[in-house]
CSV table of C-alpha atoms (C1' of nucleotides) in Angstrom, one decimal:
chain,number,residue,atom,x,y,z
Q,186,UNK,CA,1.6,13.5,-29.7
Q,187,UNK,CA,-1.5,11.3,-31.5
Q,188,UNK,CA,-3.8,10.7,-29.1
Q,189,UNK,CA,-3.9,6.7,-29.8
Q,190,UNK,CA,0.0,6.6,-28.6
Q,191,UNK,CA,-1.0,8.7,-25.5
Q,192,UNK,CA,-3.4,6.2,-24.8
Q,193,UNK,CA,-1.1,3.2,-25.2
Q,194,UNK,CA,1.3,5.1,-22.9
Q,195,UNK,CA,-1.1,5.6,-20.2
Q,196,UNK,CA,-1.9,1.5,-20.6
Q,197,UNK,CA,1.4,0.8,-20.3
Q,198,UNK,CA,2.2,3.1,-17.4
Q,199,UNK,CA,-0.6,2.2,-15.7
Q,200,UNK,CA,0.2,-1.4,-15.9
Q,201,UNK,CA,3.5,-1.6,-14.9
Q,202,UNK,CA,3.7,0.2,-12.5
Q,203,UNK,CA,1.4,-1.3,-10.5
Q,204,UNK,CA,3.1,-4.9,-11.5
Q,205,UNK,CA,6.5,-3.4,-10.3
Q,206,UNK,CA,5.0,-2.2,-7.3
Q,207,UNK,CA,3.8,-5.2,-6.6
Q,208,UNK,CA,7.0,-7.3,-7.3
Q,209,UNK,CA,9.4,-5.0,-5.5
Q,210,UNK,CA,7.7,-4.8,-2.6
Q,211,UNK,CA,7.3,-8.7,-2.4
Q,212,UNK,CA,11.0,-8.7,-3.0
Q,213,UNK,CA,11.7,-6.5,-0.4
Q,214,UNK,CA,9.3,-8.3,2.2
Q,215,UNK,CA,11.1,-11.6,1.1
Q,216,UNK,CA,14.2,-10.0,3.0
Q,217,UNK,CA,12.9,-7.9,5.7
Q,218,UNK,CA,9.4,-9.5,6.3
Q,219,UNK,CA,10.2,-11.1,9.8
Q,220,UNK,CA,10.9,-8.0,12.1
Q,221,UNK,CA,9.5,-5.1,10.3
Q,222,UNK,CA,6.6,-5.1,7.9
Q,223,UNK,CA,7.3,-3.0,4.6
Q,224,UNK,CA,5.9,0.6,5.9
Q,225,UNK,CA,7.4,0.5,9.3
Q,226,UNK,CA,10.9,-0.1,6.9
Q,227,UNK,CA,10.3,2.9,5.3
Q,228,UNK,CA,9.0,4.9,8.6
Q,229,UNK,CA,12.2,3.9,10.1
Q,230,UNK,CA,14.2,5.3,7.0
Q,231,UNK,CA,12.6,8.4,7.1
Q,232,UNK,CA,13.4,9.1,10.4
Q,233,UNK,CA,16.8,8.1,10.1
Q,234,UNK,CA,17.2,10.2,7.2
Q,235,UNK,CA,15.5,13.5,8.5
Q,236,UNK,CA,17.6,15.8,10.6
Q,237,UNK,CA,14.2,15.9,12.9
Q,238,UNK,CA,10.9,14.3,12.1
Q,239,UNK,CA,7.5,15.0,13.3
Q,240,UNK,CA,4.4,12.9,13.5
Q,241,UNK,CA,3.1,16.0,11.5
Q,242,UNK,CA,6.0,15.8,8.8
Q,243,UNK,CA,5.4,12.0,8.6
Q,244,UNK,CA,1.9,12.4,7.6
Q,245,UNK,CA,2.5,14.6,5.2
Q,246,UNK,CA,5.1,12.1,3.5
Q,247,UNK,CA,3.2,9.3,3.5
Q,248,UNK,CA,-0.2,10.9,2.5
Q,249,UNK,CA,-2.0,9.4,5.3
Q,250,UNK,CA,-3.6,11.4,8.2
Q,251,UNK,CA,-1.7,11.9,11.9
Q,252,UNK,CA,-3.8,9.2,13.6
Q,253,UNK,CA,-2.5,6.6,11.1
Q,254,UNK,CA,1.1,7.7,12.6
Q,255,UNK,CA,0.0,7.8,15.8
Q,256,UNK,CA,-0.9,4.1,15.1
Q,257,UNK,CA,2.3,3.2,13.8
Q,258,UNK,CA,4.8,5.1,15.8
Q,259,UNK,CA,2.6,3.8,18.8
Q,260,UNK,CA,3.4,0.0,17.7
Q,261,UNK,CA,7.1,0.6,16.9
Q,262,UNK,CA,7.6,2.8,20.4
Q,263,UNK,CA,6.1,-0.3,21.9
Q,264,UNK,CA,8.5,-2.8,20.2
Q,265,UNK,CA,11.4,-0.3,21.4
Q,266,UNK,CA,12.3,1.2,18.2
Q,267,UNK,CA,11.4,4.8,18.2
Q,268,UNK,CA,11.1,7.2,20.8
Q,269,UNK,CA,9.1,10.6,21.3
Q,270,UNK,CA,10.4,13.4,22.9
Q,271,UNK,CA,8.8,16.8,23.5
Q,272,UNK,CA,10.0,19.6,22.0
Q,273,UNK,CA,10.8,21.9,25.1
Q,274,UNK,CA,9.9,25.5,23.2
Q,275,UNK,CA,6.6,24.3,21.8
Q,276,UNK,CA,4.8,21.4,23.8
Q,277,UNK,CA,2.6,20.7,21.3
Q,278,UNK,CA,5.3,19.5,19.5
Q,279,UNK,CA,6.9,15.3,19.6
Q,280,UNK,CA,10.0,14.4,17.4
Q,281,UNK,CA,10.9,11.0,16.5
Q,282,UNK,CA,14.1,9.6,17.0
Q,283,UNK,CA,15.5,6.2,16.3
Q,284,UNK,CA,16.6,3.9,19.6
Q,285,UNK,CA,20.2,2.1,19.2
Q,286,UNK,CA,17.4,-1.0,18.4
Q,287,UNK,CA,15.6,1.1,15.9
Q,288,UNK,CA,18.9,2.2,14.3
Q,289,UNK,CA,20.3,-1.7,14.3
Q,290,UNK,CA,17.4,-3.1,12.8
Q,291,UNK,CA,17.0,-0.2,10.4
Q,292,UNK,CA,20.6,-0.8,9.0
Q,293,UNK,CA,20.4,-4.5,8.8
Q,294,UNK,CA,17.1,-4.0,6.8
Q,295,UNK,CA,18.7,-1.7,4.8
Q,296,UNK,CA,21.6,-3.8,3.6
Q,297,UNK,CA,19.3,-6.3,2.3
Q,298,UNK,CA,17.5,-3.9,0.4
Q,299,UNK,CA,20.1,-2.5,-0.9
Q,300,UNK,CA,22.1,-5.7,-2.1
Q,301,UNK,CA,18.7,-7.1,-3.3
Q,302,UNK,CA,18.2,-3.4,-5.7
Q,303,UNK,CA,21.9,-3.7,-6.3
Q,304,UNK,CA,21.6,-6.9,-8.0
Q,305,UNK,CA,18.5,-5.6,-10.4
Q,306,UNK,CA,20.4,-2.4,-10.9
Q,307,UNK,CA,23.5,-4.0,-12.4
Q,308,UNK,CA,21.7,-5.8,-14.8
Q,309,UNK,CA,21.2,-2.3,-16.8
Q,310,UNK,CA,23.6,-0.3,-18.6
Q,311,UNK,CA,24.6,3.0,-16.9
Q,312,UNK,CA,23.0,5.4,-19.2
Q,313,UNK,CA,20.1,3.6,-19.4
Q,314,UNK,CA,19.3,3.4,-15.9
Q,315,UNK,CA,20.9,7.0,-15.2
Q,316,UNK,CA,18.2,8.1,-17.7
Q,317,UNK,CA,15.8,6.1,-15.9
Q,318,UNK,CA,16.0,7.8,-12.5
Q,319,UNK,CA,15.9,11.0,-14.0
Q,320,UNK,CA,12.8,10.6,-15.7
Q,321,UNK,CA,11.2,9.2,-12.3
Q,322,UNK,CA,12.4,11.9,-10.2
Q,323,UNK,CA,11.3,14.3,-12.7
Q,324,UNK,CA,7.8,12.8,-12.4
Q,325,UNK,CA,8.0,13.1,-8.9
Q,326,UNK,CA,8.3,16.6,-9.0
Q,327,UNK,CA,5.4,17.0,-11.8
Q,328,UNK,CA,3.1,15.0,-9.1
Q,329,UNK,CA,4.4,17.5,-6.9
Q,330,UNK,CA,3.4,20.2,-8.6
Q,331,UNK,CA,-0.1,18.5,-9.1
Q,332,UNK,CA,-0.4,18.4,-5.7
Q,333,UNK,CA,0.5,21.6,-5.0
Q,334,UNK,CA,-2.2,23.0,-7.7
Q,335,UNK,CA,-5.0,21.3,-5.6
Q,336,UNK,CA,-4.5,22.7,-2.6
Q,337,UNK,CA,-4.2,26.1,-4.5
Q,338,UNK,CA,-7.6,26.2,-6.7
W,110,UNK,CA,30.1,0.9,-12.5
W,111,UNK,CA,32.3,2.1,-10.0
W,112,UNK,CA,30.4,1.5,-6.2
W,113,UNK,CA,30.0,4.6,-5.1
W,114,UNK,CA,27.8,5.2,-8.0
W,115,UNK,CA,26.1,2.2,-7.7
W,116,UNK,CA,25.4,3.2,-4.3
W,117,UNK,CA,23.9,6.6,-5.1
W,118,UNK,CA,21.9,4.9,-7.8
W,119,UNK,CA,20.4,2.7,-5.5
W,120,UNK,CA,19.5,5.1,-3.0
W,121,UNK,CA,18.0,7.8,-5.4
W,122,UNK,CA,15.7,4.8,-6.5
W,123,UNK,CA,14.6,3.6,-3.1
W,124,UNK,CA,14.0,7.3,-2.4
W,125,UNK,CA,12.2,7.8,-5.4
W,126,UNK,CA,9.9,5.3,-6.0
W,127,UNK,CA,8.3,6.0,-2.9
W,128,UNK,CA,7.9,9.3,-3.3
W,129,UNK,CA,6.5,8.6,-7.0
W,130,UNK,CA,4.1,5.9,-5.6
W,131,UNK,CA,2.6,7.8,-2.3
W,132,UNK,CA,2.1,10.6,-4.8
W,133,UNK,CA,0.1,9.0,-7.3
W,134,UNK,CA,-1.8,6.5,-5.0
W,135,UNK,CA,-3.0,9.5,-3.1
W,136,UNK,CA,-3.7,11.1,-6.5
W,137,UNK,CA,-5.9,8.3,-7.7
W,138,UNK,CA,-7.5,7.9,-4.7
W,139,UNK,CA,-8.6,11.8,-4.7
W,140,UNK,CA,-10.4,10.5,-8.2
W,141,UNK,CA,-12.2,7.7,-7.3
W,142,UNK,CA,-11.8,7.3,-3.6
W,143,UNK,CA,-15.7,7.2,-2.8
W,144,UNK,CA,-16.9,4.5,-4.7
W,145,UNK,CA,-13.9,1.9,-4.5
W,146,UNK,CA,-10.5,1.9,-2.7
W,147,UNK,CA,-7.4,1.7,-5.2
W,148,UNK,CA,-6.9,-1.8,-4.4
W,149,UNK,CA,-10.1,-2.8,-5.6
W,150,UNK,CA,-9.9,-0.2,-8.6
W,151,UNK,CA,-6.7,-2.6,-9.6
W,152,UNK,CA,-8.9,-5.9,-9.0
W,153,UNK,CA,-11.5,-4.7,-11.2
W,154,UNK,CA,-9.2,-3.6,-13.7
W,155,UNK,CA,-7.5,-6.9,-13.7
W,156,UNK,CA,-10.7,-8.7,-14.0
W,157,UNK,CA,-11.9,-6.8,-17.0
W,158,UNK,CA,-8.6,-7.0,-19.2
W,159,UNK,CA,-8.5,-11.0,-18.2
W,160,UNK,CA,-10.1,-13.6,-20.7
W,161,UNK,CA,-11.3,-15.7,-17.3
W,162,UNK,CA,-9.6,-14.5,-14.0
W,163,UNK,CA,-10.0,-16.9,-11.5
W,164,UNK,CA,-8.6,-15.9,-7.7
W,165,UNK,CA,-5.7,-18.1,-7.9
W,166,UNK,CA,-4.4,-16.5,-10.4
W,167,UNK,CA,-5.3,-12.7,-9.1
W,168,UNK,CA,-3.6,-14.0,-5.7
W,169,UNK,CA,-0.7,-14.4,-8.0
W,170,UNK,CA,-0.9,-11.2,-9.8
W,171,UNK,CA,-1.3,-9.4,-6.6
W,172,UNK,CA,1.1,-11.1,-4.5
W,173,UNK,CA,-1.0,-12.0,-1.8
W,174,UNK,CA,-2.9,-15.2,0.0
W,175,UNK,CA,-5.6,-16.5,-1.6
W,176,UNK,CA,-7.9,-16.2,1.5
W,177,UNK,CA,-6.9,-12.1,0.9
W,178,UNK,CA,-8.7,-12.1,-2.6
W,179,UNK,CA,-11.2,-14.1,-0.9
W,180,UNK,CA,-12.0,-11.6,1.3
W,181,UNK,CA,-11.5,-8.5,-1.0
W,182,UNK,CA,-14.1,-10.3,-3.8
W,183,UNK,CA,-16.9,-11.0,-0.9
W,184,UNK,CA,-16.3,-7.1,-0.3
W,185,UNK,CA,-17.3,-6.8,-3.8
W,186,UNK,CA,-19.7,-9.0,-4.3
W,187,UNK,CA,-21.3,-8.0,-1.4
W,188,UNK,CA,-21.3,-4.5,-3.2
W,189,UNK,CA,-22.6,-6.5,-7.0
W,190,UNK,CA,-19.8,-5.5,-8.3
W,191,UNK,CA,-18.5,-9.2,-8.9
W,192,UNK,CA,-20.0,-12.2,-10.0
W,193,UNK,CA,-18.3,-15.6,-9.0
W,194,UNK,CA,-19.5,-18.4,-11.3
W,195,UNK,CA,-17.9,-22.4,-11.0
W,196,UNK,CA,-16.5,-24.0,-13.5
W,197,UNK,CA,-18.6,-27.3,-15.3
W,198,UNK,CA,-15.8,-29.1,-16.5
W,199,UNK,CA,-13.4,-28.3,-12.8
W,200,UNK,CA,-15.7,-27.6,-10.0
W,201,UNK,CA,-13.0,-26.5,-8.1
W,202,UNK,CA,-12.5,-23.8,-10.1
W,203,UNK,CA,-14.2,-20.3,-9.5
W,204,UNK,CA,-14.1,-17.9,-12.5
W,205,UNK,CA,-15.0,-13.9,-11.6
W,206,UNK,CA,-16.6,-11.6,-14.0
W,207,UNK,CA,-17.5,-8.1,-13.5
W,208,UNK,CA,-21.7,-7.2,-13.2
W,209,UNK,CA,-23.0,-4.8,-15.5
W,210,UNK,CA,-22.6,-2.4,-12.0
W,211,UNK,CA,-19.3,-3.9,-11.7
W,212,UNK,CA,-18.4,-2.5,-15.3
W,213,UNK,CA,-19.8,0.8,-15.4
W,214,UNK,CA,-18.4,2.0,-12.2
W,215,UNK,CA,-14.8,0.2,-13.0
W,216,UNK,CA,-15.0,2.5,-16.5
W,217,UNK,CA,-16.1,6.0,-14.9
W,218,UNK,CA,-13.1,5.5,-12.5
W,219,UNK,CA,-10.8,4.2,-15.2
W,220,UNK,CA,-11.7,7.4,-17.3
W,221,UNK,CA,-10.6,9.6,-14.5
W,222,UNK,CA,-7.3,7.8,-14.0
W,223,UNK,CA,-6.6,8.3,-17.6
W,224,UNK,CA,-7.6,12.0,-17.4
W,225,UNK,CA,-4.9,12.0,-14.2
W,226,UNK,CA,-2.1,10.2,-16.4
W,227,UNK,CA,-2.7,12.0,-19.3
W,228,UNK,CA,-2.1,15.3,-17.7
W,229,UNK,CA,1.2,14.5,-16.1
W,230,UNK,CA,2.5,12.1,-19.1
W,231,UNK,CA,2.0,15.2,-21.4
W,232,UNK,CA,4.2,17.0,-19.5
W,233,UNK,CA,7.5,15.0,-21.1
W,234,UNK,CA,8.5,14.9,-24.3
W,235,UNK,CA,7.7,11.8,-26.5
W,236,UNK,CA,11.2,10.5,-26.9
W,237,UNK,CA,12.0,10.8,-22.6
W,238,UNK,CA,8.5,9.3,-21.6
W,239,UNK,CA,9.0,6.7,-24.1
W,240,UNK,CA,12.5,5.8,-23.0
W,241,UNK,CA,11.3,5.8,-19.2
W,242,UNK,CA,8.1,3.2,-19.8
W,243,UNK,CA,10.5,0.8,-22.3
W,244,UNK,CA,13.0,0.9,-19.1
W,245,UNK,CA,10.2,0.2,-16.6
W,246,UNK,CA,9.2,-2.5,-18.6
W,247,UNK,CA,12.3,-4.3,-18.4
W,248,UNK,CA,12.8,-3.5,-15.0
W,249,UNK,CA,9.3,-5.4,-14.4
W,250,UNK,CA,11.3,-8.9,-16.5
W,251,UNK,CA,14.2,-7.7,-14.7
W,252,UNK,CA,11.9,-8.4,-11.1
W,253,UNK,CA,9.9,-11.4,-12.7
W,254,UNK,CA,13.1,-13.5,-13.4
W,255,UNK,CA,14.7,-12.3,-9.9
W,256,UNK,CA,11.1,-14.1,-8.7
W,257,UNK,CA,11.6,-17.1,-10.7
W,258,UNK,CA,15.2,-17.5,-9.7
W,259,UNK,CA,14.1,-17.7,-6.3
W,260,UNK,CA,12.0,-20.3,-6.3
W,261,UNK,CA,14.0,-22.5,-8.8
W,262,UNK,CA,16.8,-22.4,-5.8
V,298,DA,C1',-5.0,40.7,28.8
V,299,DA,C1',-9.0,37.7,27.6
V,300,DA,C1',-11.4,35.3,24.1
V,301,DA,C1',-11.2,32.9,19.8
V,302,DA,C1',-8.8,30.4,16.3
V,303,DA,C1',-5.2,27.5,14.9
V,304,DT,C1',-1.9,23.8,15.5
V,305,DA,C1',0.1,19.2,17.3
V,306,DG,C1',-1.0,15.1,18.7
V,307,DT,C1',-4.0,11.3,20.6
V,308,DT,C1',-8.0,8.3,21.3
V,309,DA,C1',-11.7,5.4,19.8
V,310,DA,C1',-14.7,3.0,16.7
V,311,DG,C1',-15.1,1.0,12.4
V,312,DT,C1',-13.2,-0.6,7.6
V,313,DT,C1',-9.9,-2.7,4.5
V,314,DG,C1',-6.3,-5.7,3.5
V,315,DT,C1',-3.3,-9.1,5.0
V,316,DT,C1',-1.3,-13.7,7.0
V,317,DG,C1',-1.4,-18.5,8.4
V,318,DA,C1',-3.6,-22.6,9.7
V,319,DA,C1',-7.4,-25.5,9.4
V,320,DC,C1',-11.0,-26.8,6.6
V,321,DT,C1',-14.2,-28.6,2.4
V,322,DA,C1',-14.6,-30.1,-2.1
V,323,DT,C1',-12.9,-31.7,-6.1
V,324,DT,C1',-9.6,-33.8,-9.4
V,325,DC,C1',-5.2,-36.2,-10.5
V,326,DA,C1',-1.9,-40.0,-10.3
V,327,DC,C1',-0.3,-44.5,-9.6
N,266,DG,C1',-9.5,-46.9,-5.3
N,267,DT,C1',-6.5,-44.7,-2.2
N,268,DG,C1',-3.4,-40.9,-1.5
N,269,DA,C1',-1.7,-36.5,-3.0
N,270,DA,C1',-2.4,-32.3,-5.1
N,271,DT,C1',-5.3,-28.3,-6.2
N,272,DA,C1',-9.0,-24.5,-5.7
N,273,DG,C1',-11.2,-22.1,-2.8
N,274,DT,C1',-13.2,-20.7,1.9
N,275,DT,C1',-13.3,-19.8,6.9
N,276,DC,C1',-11.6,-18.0,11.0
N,277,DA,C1',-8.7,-15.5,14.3
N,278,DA,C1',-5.4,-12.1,14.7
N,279,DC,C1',-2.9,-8.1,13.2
N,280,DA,C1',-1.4,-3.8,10.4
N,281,DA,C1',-2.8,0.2,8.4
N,282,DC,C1',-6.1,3.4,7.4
N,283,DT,C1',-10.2,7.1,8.0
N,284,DT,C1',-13.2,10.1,10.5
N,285,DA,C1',-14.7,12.5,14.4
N,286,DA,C1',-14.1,14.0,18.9
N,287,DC,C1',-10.9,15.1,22.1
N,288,DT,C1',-6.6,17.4,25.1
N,289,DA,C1',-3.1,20.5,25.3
N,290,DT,C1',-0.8,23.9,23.8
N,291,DT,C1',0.4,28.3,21.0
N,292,DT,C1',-1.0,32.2,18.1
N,293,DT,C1',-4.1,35.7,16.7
N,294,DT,C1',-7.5,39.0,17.3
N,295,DT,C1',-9.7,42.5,19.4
DNA sequence: AAAAAATAGTTAAGTTGTTGAACTATTCAC
DNA sequence: GTGAATAGTTCAACAACTTAACTATTTTTT
């Protein structure tokens, strides 16, 4: 590749992803702003999701250190949404679970979020935005991989 | 599109975006993370590739309160990395430039976020990563007009 | 088996970014 | 010229984050 189109590429990138970052999650705060801000949505998700999550395996996801999950899961235990329970082999260890609250207010969050994507989604053609998602999970495995070299030099 | 692929769709691109963005926040911020926080990377940014950027209209770009760009350009200016100057003709108005300080430390840390991009967007071939920022570009109208609609209703 | 190192998580102080309401100052509209 | 709109700031409160110091365990070493 030229160097001058690898440098409009990296303009381009650059910009829009931080403009659809921006937009999507203003979108998705539109919908679930008034019970859970953005990041507790997505804490929630993750723990849904995982088969059993650790403070640990949180921080790791989110790139943030354990006292920021601390913080969070401290705020979200309080409103009654997660709970910790020691693991009974290690006791060092906490997992995360979702309450019946947690779970309800998780689901209903979800559904908006995924009618709102829903409705940009259809507005593509299939192997456009098939293409799409492949590219971006393909990139996630390349910062990945970035990552991973860091830690290694 | 039949639904269950819609459905899978959607998921994969909740799943992966955040994985994609986490990645390369915390990537970016391991290049320029003493000097400036990525937010403020962005303002700076914003402020340099704008003719006159005044912070109603960053508020707007950002998708936050004006009394949050407030606060954030103090932080700066505090720091003499922005200048706010008034308008002659609007005295309400408040245009922001970037000091000579402003500018030098905005282009070291922009160098090394080009550096970053450059070495994962060389890692696709021409054709796919071309494909993938054309789709992200509509996807960024896509979210514009989704804004728009909303506050036409 | 005892001492040292590593691991999981929390606490506490301080910073950044955010909202929302109240405010000042200025300009626009009729 | 008065009232409404606009641009920006201030303030209080909160969410999310970092770093360093800490507790409580488990693992490793010798």
């Amino acid at each position: 590749m030229q160097d001058s189109l690898i440098q409009e590429l990296i303009n381009r990138y650059v910009t829009i992803s931080f403009q659809v970052h921006k937009k999507a999650e203003s979108l998705i705060k539109e919908q679930i702003g008034n019970d859970l801000t953005n990041d507790q949505h997505y804490i929630l998700r993750y723990i849904d999701q995982s088969e059993s999550c650790t403070p640990t395996e949180l921080a790791d996801v989110f790139e943030v250190n354990k006292s920021a999950i601390t913080a969070i899961v401290n705020r979200m235990a309080d409103k009654g949404l997660i709970e910790r329970t020691r693991d009974l082999n290690d006791r060092r260890v906490v997992y995360l679970t979702l309450t019946p609250e947690g779970k309800e207010l998780y689901q209903k969050a979800q559904e908006k979020i995924h009618l709102l994507v829903e409705s940009i989604i259809t507005q593509f053609e299939e192997p456009e935005i098939k293409a799409f998602i492949n590219t971006y999970e393909k990139l996630a495995k390349v910062l990945n991989n970035k990552k991973k070299e860091e830690l290694g030099e």
